[in-house]
GROMACS .gro file of C-alpha atoms in nm:
model
  126
    1GLN     CA    1   9.964   8.096  -6.576
    2VAL     CA    2   9.737   7.937  -6.318
    3GLN     CA    3   9.881   7.658  -6.105
    4LEU     CA    4   9.698   7.423  -5.871
    5VAL     CA    5   9.892   7.200  -5.634
    6GLU     CA    6   9.716   6.936  -5.427
    7SER     CA    7   9.849   6.777  -5.111
    8GLY     CA    8   9.727   6.565  -4.823
    9GLY     CA    9   9.656   6.234  -4.992
   10GLY     CA   10   9.775   5.903  -4.853
   11LEU     CA   11   9.684   5.560  -4.725
   12VAL     CA   12   9.421   5.534  -4.453
   13GLN     CA   13   9.208   5.260  -4.304
   14ALA     CA   14   8.835   5.250  -4.360
   15GLY     CA   15   8.662   5.484  -4.118
   16GLY     CA   16   8.959   5.717  -4.106
   17SER     CA   17   8.999   6.077  -4.218
   18LEU     CA   18   9.214   6.281  -4.452
   19ARG     CA   19   9.226   6.649  -4.537
   20LEU     CA   20   9.320   6.747  -4.889
   21SER     CA   21   9.452   7.092  -4.973
   22CYS     CA   22   9.482   7.270  -5.305
   23ALA     CA   23   9.697   7.581  -5.331
   24VAL     CA   24   9.625   7.808  -5.626
   25SER     CA   25   9.847   8.068  -5.789
   26GLY     CA   26   9.832   8.276  -6.104
   27ARG     CA   27   9.463   8.362  -6.084
   28THR     CA   28   9.244   8.585  -5.869
   29PHE     CA   29   9.141   8.289  -5.656
   30SER     CA   30   8.862   8.465  -5.470
   31ARG     CA   31   8.654   8.516  -5.787
   32TYR     CA   32   8.618   8.153  -5.889
   33THR     CA   33   8.422   7.847  -5.793
   34MET     CA   34   8.654   7.563  -5.696
   35GLY     CA   35   8.582   7.194  -5.729
   36TRP     CA   36   8.716   6.853  -5.636
   37PHE     CA   37   8.692   6.557  -5.871
   38ARG     CA   38   8.820   6.203  -5.843
   39GLN     CA   39   8.905   5.919  -6.076
   40ALA     CA   40   8.937   5.557  -5.971
   41PRO     CA   41   9.123   5.301  -6.186
   42GLY     CA   42   8.913   5.196  -6.483
   43LYS     CA   43   8.644   5.454  -6.410
   44GLU     CA   44   8.554   5.795  -6.545
   45ARG     CA   45   8.631   6.115  -6.362
   46GLU     CA   46   8.362   6.189  -6.105
   47PHE     CA   47   8.250   6.514  -5.943
   48VAL     CA   48   8.300   6.515  -5.567
   49ALA     CA   49   8.234   6.866  -5.434
   50ALA     CA   50   8.235   7.233  -5.528
   51ILE     CA   51   8.227   7.566  -5.347
   52THR     CA   52   8.136   7.910  -5.477
   53TRP     CA   53   8.379   8.201  -5.491
   54ASN     CA   54   8.276   8.335  -5.151
   55GLY     CA   55   8.208   8.001  -4.983
   56GLY     CA   56   7.839   8.082  -4.967
   57SER     CA   57   7.719   7.771  -5.146
   58THR     CA   58   7.847   7.417  -5.178
   59ASP     CA   59   7.749   7.106  -5.370
   60TYR     CA   60   7.836   6.741  -5.318
   61THR     CA   61   7.784   6.417  -5.498
   62ASP     CA   62   7.539   6.198  -5.310
   63SER     CA   63   7.792   5.934  -5.211
   64VAL     CA   64   7.997   6.178  -5.000
   65LYS     CA   65   7.724   6.390  -4.844
   66GLY     CA   66   7.755   6.393  -4.467
   67ARG     CA   67   8.112   6.262  -4.482
   68PHE     CA   68   8.307   6.519  -4.687
   69THR     CA   69   8.326   6.894  -4.638
   70ILE     CA   70   8.465   7.142  -4.888
   71SER     CA   71   8.591   7.480  -4.765
   72ARG     CA   72   8.816   7.760  -4.881
   73ASP     CA   73   9.041   8.029  -4.741
   74ASN     CA   74   9.059   8.313  -4.990
   75ALA     CA   75   9.332   8.485  -4.792
   76LYS     CA   76   9.552   8.177  -4.845
   77ASN     CA   77   9.435   8.099  -5.201
   78THR     CA   78   9.358   7.747  -5.084
   79VAL     CA   79   9.064   7.510  -5.106
   80TYR     CA   80   9.024   7.211  -4.876
   81LEU     CA   81   8.841   6.880  -4.876
   82GLN     CA   82   8.790   6.726  -4.534
   83MET     CA   83   8.711   6.358  -4.577
   84ASN     CA   84   8.574   6.162  -4.283
   85SER     CA   85   8.439   5.808  -4.248
   86LEU     CA   86   8.637   5.706  -4.552
   87LYS     CA   87   8.537   5.392  -4.739
   88PRO     CA   88   8.737   5.169  -4.976
   89GLU     CA   89   8.520   5.298  -5.261
   90ASP     CA   90   8.662   5.647  -5.200
   91THR     CA   91   8.997   5.523  -5.330
   92ALA     CA   92   9.095   5.738  -5.627
   93VAL     CA   93   9.319   6.015  -5.753
   94TYR     CA   94   9.168   6.341  -5.635
   95ASN     CA   95   9.206   6.657  -5.844
   96CYS     CA   96   9.112   7.011  -5.761
   97ALA     CA   97   8.990   7.241  -6.036
   98ALA     CA   98   8.921   7.610  -6.092
   99ALA     CA   99   8.613   7.722  -6.283
  100LYS     CA  100   8.639   7.881  -6.627
  101TYR     CA  101   8.443   8.191  -6.538
  102GLY     CA  102   8.435   8.406  -6.230
  103TYR     CA  103   8.152   8.406  -5.977
  104GLY     CA  104   7.842   8.188  -6.029
  105GLY     CA  105   7.833   7.820  -5.940
  106PRO     CA  106   7.883   7.587  -5.769
  107HIS     CA  107   7.949   7.373  -6.076
  108SER     CA  108   7.942   6.995  -6.095
  109ARG     CA  109   8.040   6.942  -6.460
  110SER     CA  110   8.407   6.905  -6.545
  111ASP     CA  111   8.344   7.114  -6.859
  112ASP     CA  112   8.284   7.415  -6.634
  113TYR     CA  113   8.648   7.400  -6.518
  114ASN     CA  114   8.957   7.488  -6.716
  115ALA     CA  115   9.244   7.458  -6.470
  116TRP     CA  116   9.340   7.135  -6.294
  117GLY     CA  117   9.593   7.017  -6.045
  118GLN     CA  118   9.813   6.713  -6.094
  119GLY     CA  119   9.617   6.504  -5.846
  120THR     CA  120   9.682   6.336  -5.514
  121GLN     CA  121   9.627   5.966  -5.445
  122VAL     CA  122   9.386   5.862  -5.174
  123THR     CA  123   9.384   5.493  -5.084
  124VAL     CA  124   9.141   5.352  -4.829
  125SER     CA  125   9.209   5.001  -4.705
  126SER     CA  126   8.937   4.774  -4.573
   0.00000   0.00000   0.00000
């Protein structure tokens, strides 16, 4: 059974940085696109970033381009989200996700993912 465990969330001032991690077990991690999504209170889940199985291609939502960087370490079965220049509007619960099918991607639709972590809270104060 696949498990995804996020860590690294917290409270930070606007302009600050955080690095989220997502450790994956129970699946051949290196075959799958990985994604990060977020959900703010009262809003729908939103795509943030994705990275292909080999790290060769990435995709970001427009609002985080130039500020966030997604990366992965297949030897450690871990995907990361480096978040710089954080803004109050980045406040949300961040979830990592593993794609349904191996290879391909990167994917930006939540329907393309079938395994999710429990989420980690990121709060950015102004």
